[in-house]
Amino acid sequence: MLARGVKRCSAPAPAHAAAPSCRRPPRRRPVDGHAHPATLWNSHGSSRRSYGLTAHPSCFGASRRAGSGPRPGCRRATSTPKAPPFPAGGRRSFSSSIPGTTVPLMASAVGPAAAAAAAAAAATATVTAATAPALLAPFVDELDRIAPCVRIHGSQVRILETPAEFYETLKTMIRTAERRIFLSTLYIGKSEHELIATLRDALRAKPALKLYILTDALRGTREAPRPSSASLLAPLVADFGPDRVELRMYHTPNLTGVRKKYIPRRINEGWGLQHMKLYGADDRILLSGANLSTDYFTNRQDRYHLFSSAALTDAYWRLHRGVASLSFLVQPRADAGNGSGADDNDNHPGFDMVWPASNPAPSPLHDPQAFVAGATGVLRGLLAPPTQRSANDDARTDHPAAAAPPDTAVYVLAQMTQLLQQPNSSTEWPAVTHVLRTLARPAYADASWTFTAGYFNPAPALTQMLLATACARGNVVVTAAPEANGFFGSKGVSGMLPDAYTLLARRFLRAVDAQGRGGCITLKEWRRNDNDDNDNNDEKAGGAVATRPPGRGNWTYHAKGLWVTLPRETGPALTLVGSSNYTQRSYALDLEANALVVTRNAALQARLADETRWLQAAHARAVTQADFARPERRVRLHVRLAMWIVQLVGGAL
């Protein structure tokens, strides 16, 4: 039976035909107070089927017309009404544990028609594992309400393994780009002349090509007036002009006045950074946690997922452009004076940082509150799922796999807390917490997960949710051993960070044992030294700490993410990949961009399983409380004191 007011549509169209028209169901008032139709409309005026769901359709469906791809952030109608296994649900507000934030989470409030559609879908969907649709549904019905989603085929995802492969792939993307290159990163290494030469050669060879770069202002100018990211990049603007090269640097509104004047440069980044890692070229987007400097190209292990999808690339491109419009413009010194709003100490030999009058908000250094108000207006429309915003863009998927039925959903997640007025409309926190809360249900007792973070300091609420999961087999947490921490051997206060993360890992392990989860959650430390033939010896397996600083043979660990494997399956069906470290700082201070991938593609699941294996196989070793009790692992008092001071003055690790 159809919901009241919904007219029955014509018979399902073939997979490569345009979706049949159907009358719009009644308008429904969402939580933001604005009415919107449940049916999504394309640019040609025809409707797309909602399958009688009075909320909005699932992210899994079929294309609108032959050769077309998904609209950015939108769900397309599937080729048969019984295929989508992911019903819609209601929503409620959830007060997170992040101070001062309210994030949208969902409560199951599925109407009779939606429930019937969900039951039919679960009964008739065909996937590798017979129970997969029913087990995926509790994840996806809520994720559809939290964040924009793009549907692709699993073959459109390539998982890279090594830093060298990441670097070569990035250079290939730059060399083959025809229209646009956009790079969002924390910083570009001040000595990355080969990367800059690759960009320069591409711009010179292709006059229509445009380059857009976004970095963090604090990190990108840390070394100024000595060589820095800004001084390395500014000549590109001089050589090719501001119409072809745009260089932007984001500055947090949390560090102004006295704080900005007196807090040391290597410490001030604890008040918020542009931390997104988005590497796009034409219709491909590479998501990672890696920055663009020599160590990330050689011996700092991270994760790297390359997506070939115009619609998905466009979604992250809009996110890049939104933050860039709220950032300083970097100009070569000879071209200074075209904007306004920069402080004198933001002008350096070789480049100027100016605040263009065209930016939609005042400078964060002059009026932080007005800056946040303006930023909220820019970003809320980019973060919302399509049922809460207008979605008129007609996107495409140009990958050859577009001819195959989509079997993978990619949710575009972003955490922008410092740029948003209440209620906080960031999407990463509600998505991650929803996944973990779902894993606490008894039905997932035979599921398993792997969580990794190079800087191990999960937000306290996430720690509790990891401990509360019902998963009882093979759950693993992987973090960097002290000598594999990027700050190991650093001078000054930053040199204390490896010990600080050791203390936090020790506290996590205590909580695991205190809650009786020691049998199902294993903590592993990652370390790699290519110069040591005895890398796998018993002493290192027990967690002993190297005394030498990182060298050419010593690797550091920077990977972060989550993999979830459903009961009776061997490969993850869900994974989180991107820039977030899943810390209190990530959710309260930094700007983060991630993807939550949900797949029914067996080959992609196998590749995700391989990824978890190669990250752990030769270099990750289990540690226990006995290992942390060793004299060389004890954390000194001054480290604990420094952690307390940073928190006291409003910073975060």
PDB file of C-alpha atoms in Angstrom, residues 134-273:
ATOM      1  CA  ALA A 134      19.663  -6.284   7.011  1.00  0.00           C
ATOM      2  CA  LEU A 135      22.942  -5.580   8.796  1.00  0.00           C
ATOM      3  CA  LEU A 136      23.807  -2.578   6.623  1.00  0.00           C
ATOM      4  CA  ALA A 137      20.363  -0.996   6.905  1.00  0.00           C
ATOM      5  CA  PRO A 138      20.759   0.343  10.481  1.00  0.00           C
ATOM      6  CA  PHE A 139      23.929   2.128   9.382  1.00  0.00           C
ATOM      7  CA  VAL A 140      22.747   3.588   6.110  1.00  0.00           C
ATOM      8  CA  ASP A 141      19.200   4.666   6.895  1.00  0.00           C
ATOM      9  CA  GLU A 142      20.641   7.172   9.373  1.00  0.00           C
ATOM     10  CA  LEU A 143      23.738   8.113   7.363  1.00  0.00           C
ATOM     11  CA  ASP A 144      21.454   9.206   4.528  1.00  0.00           C
ATOM     12  CA  ARG A 145      20.034  11.800   6.928  1.00  0.00           C
ATOM     13  CA  ILE A 146      23.405  12.981   8.215  1.00  0.00           C
ATOM     14  CA  ALA A 147      25.570  13.714   5.173  1.00  0.00           C
ATOM     15  CA  PRO A 148      25.595  14.060   1.381  1.00  0.00           C
ATOM     16  CA  CYS A 149      26.163  10.798  -0.452  1.00  0.00           C
ATOM     17  CA  VAL A 150      27.483   9.878  -3.887  1.00  0.00           C
ATOM     18  CA  ARG A 151      26.888   6.464  -5.416  1.00  0.00           C
ATOM     19  CA  ILE A 152      29.688   4.782  -7.324  1.00  0.00           C
ATOM     20  CA  HIS A 153      30.876   1.323  -8.296  1.00  0.00           C
ATOM     21  CA  GLY A 154      33.508  -0.377  -6.160  1.00  0.00           C
ATOM     22  CA  SER A 155      35.916  -0.532  -9.099  1.00  0.00           C
ATOM     23  CA  GLN A 156      36.109   3.277  -8.983  1.00  0.00           C
ATOM     24  CA  VAL A 157      38.092   3.092  -5.733  1.00  0.00           C
ATOM     25  CA  ARG A 158      41.826   2.450  -5.782  1.00  0.00           C
ATOM     26  CA  ILE A 159      43.678   1.924  -2.503  1.00  0.00           C
ATOM     27  CA  LEU A 160      47.348   2.907  -2.488  1.00  0.00           C
ATOM     28  CA  GLU A 161      49.816   1.265  -0.152  1.00  0.00           C
ATOM     29  CA  THR A 162      53.054   3.234   0.244  1.00  0.00           C
ATOM     30  CA  PRO A 163      54.165   6.875   0.519  1.00  0.00           C
ATOM     31  CA  ALA A 164      56.117   6.493  -2.728  1.00  0.00           C
ATOM     32  CA  GLU A 165      53.005   5.245  -4.538  1.00  0.00           C
ATOM     33  CA  PHE A 166      51.055   8.187  -3.117  1.00  0.00           C
ATOM     34  CA  TYR A 167      53.633  10.664  -4.428  1.00  0.00           C
ATOM     35  CA  GLU A 168      53.876   9.119  -7.894  1.00  0.00           C
ATOM     36  CA  THR A 169      50.084   8.951  -8.195  1.00  0.00           C
ATOM     37  CA  LEU A 170      49.762  12.591  -7.156  1.00  0.00           C
ATOM     38  CA  LYS A 171      52.316  13.694  -9.761  1.00  0.00           C
ATOM     39  CA  THR A 172      50.555  11.643 -12.432  1.00  0.00           C
ATOM     40  CA  MET A 173      47.241  13.281 -11.556  1.00  0.00           C
ATOM     41  CA  ILE A 174      48.878  16.702 -11.897  1.00  0.00           C
ATOM     42  CA  ARG A 175      50.544  15.890 -15.227  1.00  0.00           C
ATOM     43  CA  THR A 176      47.340  14.535 -16.787  1.00  0.00           C
ATOM     44  CA  ALA A 177      44.941  17.212 -15.495  1.00  0.00           C
ATOM     45  CA  GLU A 178      43.228  19.279 -18.193  1.00  0.00           C
ATOM     46  CA  ARG A 179      40.890  21.638 -16.333  1.00  0.00           C
ATOM     47  CA  ARG A 180      41.563  21.942 -12.625  1.00  0.00           C
ATOM     48  CA  ILE A 181      43.887  20.913  -9.839  1.00  0.00           C
ATOM     49  CA  PHE A 182      42.910  21.598  -6.239  1.00  0.00           C
ATOM     50  CA  LEU A 183      45.075  20.753  -3.257  1.00  0.00           C
ATOM     51  CA  SER A 184      43.839  21.193   0.320  1.00  0.00           C
ATOM     52  CA  THR A 185      46.506  20.349   2.873  1.00  0.00           C
ATOM     53  CA  LEU A 186      47.937  21.443   6.193  1.00  0.00           C
ATOM     54  CA  TYR A 187      51.147  22.541   4.488  1.00  0.00           C
ATOM     55  CA  ILE A 188      53.456  21.924   1.540  1.00  0.00           C
ATOM     56  CA  GLY A 189      57.041  21.267   2.568  1.00  0.00           C
ATOM     57  CA  LYS A 190      59.304  24.269   2.088  1.00  0.00           C
ATOM     58  CA  SER A 191      61.764  22.160   0.061  1.00  0.00           C
ATOM     59  CA  GLU A 192      59.263  20.441  -2.250  1.00  0.00           C
ATOM     60  CA  HIS A 193      60.784  21.902  -5.400  1.00  0.00           C
ATOM     61  CA  GLU A 194      60.057  18.781  -7.484  1.00  0.00           C
ATOM     62  CA  LEU A 195      56.341  18.980  -6.679  1.00  0.00           C
ATOM     63  CA  ILE A 196      56.281  22.696  -7.523  1.00  0.00           C
ATOM     64  CA  ALA A 197      58.129  21.991 -10.773  1.00  0.00           C
ATOM     65  CA  THR A 198      55.511  19.368 -11.655  1.00  0.00           C
ATOM     66  CA  LEU A 199      52.744  21.914 -11.078  1.00  0.00           C
ATOM     67  CA  ARG A 200      54.634  24.529 -13.078  1.00  0.00           C
ATOM     68  CA  ASP A 201      55.167  22.168 -16.029  1.00  0.00           C
ATOM     69  CA  ALA A 202      51.478  21.231 -16.095  1.00  0.00           C
ATOM     70  CA  LEU A 203      50.379  24.872 -16.061  1.00  0.00           C
ATOM     71  CA  ARG A 204      52.854  25.745 -18.795  1.00  0.00           C
ATOM     72  CA  ALA A 205      51.789  22.844 -21.019  1.00  0.00           C
ATOM     73  CA  LYS A 206      48.030  23.430 -20.701  1.00  0.00           C
ATOM     74  CA  PRO A 207      46.888  27.069 -20.861  1.00  0.00           C
ATOM     75  CA  ALA A 208      43.327  26.190 -19.802  1.00  0.00           C
ATOM     76  CA  LEU A 209      44.455  24.445 -16.612  1.00  0.00           C
ATOM     77  CA  LYS A 210      43.816  26.206 -13.285  1.00  0.00           C
ATOM     78  CA  LEU A 211      45.418  25.536  -9.906  1.00  0.00           C
ATOM     79  CA  TYR A 212      43.829  26.101  -6.493  1.00  0.00           C
ATOM     80  CA  ILE A 213      45.815  25.537  -3.285  1.00  0.00           C
ATOM     81  CA  LEU A 214      44.539  25.797   0.297  1.00  0.00           C
ATOM     82  CA  THR A 215      46.828  25.417   3.320  1.00  0.00           C
ATOM     83  CA  ASP A 216      46.820  26.514   6.934  1.00  0.00           C
ATOM     84  CA  ALA A 217      48.126  30.022   7.610  1.00  0.00           C
ATOM     85  CA  LEU A 218      49.888  29.217  10.883  1.00  0.00           C
ATOM     86  CA  ARG A 219      51.627  26.095   9.583  1.00  0.00           C
ATOM     87  CA  GLY A 220      52.205  27.521   6.114  1.00  0.00           C
ATOM     88  CA  THR A 221      54.093  30.558   7.454  1.00  0.00           C
ATOM     89  CA  ARG A 222      55.675  29.002  10.553  1.00  0.00           C
ATOM     90  CA  GLU A 223      59.237  29.425   9.244  1.00  0.00           C
ATOM     91  CA  ALA A 224      58.766  32.949   7.811  1.00  0.00           C
ATOM     92  CA  PRO A 225      60.708  35.106   7.094  1.00  0.00           C
ATOM     93  CA  ARG A 226      62.814  32.057   6.243  1.00  0.00           C
ATOM     94  CA  PRO A 227      61.583  29.772   3.418  1.00  0.00           C
ATOM     95  CA  SER A 228      58.064  28.448   4.050  1.00  0.00           C
ATOM     96  CA  SER A 229      55.083  27.016   2.207  1.00  0.00           C
ATOM     97  CA  ALA A 230      53.941  30.524   1.334  1.00  0.00           C
ATOM     98  CA  SER A 231      57.294  31.671  -0.052  1.00  0.00           C
ATOM     99  CA  LEU A 232      57.599  28.450  -2.075  1.00  0.00           C
ATOM    100  CA  LEU A 233      54.155  28.812  -3.664  1.00  0.00           C
ATOM    101  CA  ALA A 234      53.872  32.574  -4.219  1.00  0.00           C
ATOM    102  CA  PRO A 235      56.050  32.567  -7.382  1.00  0.00           C
ATOM    103  CA  LEU A 236      53.437  30.388  -9.121  1.00  0.00           C
ATOM    104  CA  VAL A 237      50.984  33.278  -8.832  1.00  0.00           C
ATOM    105  CA  ALA A 238      53.584  35.664 -10.233  1.00  0.00           C
ATOM    106  CA  ASP A 239      54.405  33.353 -13.147  1.00  0.00           C
ATOM    107  CA  PHE A 240      50.893  32.368 -14.240  1.00  0.00           C
ATOM    108  CA  GLY A 241      48.702  35.129 -12.834  1.00  0.00           C
ATOM    109  CA  PRO A 242      45.916  35.190 -10.225  1.00  0.00           C
ATOM    110  CA  ASP A 243      43.357  34.086 -12.827  1.00  0.00           C
ATOM    111  CA  ARG A 244      45.055  30.690 -13.136  1.00  0.00           C
ATOM    112  CA  VAL A 245      46.648  30.181  -9.718  1.00  0.00           C
ATOM    113  CA  GLU A 246      44.845  30.851  -6.446  1.00  0.00           C
ATOM    114  CA  LEU A 247      46.759  30.377  -3.203  1.00  0.00           C
ATOM    115  CA  ARG A 248      44.710  30.586   0.001  1.00  0.00           C
ATOM    116  CA  MET A 249      45.670  30.202   3.661  1.00  0.00           C
ATOM    117  CA  TYR A 250      43.092  29.633   6.375  1.00  0.00           C
ATOM    118  CA  HIS A 251      43.526  31.253   9.806  1.00  0.00           C
ATOM    119  CA  THR A 252      41.605  30.053  12.848  1.00  0.00           C
ATOM    120  CA  PRO A 253      39.353  32.586  14.621  1.00  0.00           C
ATOM    121  CA  ASN A 254      40.428  31.037  17.941  1.00  0.00           C
ATOM    122  CA  LEU A 255      43.906  32.589  17.950  1.00  0.00           C
ATOM    123  CA  THR A 256      43.784  36.370  18.027  1.00  0.00           C
ATOM    124  CA  GLY A 257      44.995  39.262  20.152  1.00  0.00           C
ATOM    125  CA  VAL A 258      47.167  38.371  23.134  1.00  0.00           C
ATOM    126  CA  ARG A 259      47.115  34.643  22.388  1.00  0.00           C
ATOM    127  CA  LYS A 260      48.404  35.157  18.856  1.00  0.00           C
ATOM    128  CA  LYS A 261      51.062  37.575  20.045  1.00  0.00           C
ATOM    129  CA  TYR A 262      52.592  35.522  22.842  1.00  0.00           C
ATOM    130  CA  ILE A 263      51.947  31.819  22.188  1.00  0.00           C
ATOM    131  CA  PRO A 264      55.012  30.329  20.420  1.00  0.00           C
ATOM    132  CA  ARG A 265      54.650  29.314  16.799  1.00  0.00           C
ATOM    133  CA  ARG A 266      55.183  25.591  17.283  1.00  0.00           C
ATOM    134  CA  ILE A 267      52.497  25.612  19.984  1.00  0.00           C
ATOM    135  CA  ASN A 268      49.896  27.969  18.505  1.00  0.00           C
ATOM    136  CA  GLU A 269      48.669  25.316  16.072  1.00  0.00           C
ATOM    137  CA  GLY A 270      46.881  23.691  19.018  1.00  0.00           C
ATOM    138  CA  TRP A 271      44.120  26.319  18.717  1.00  0.00           C
ATOM    139  CA  GLY A 272      42.848  25.088  15.383  1.00  0.00           C
ATOM    140  CA  LEU A 273      44.103  24.329  11.880  1.00  0.00           C
TER     141      LEU A 273
END
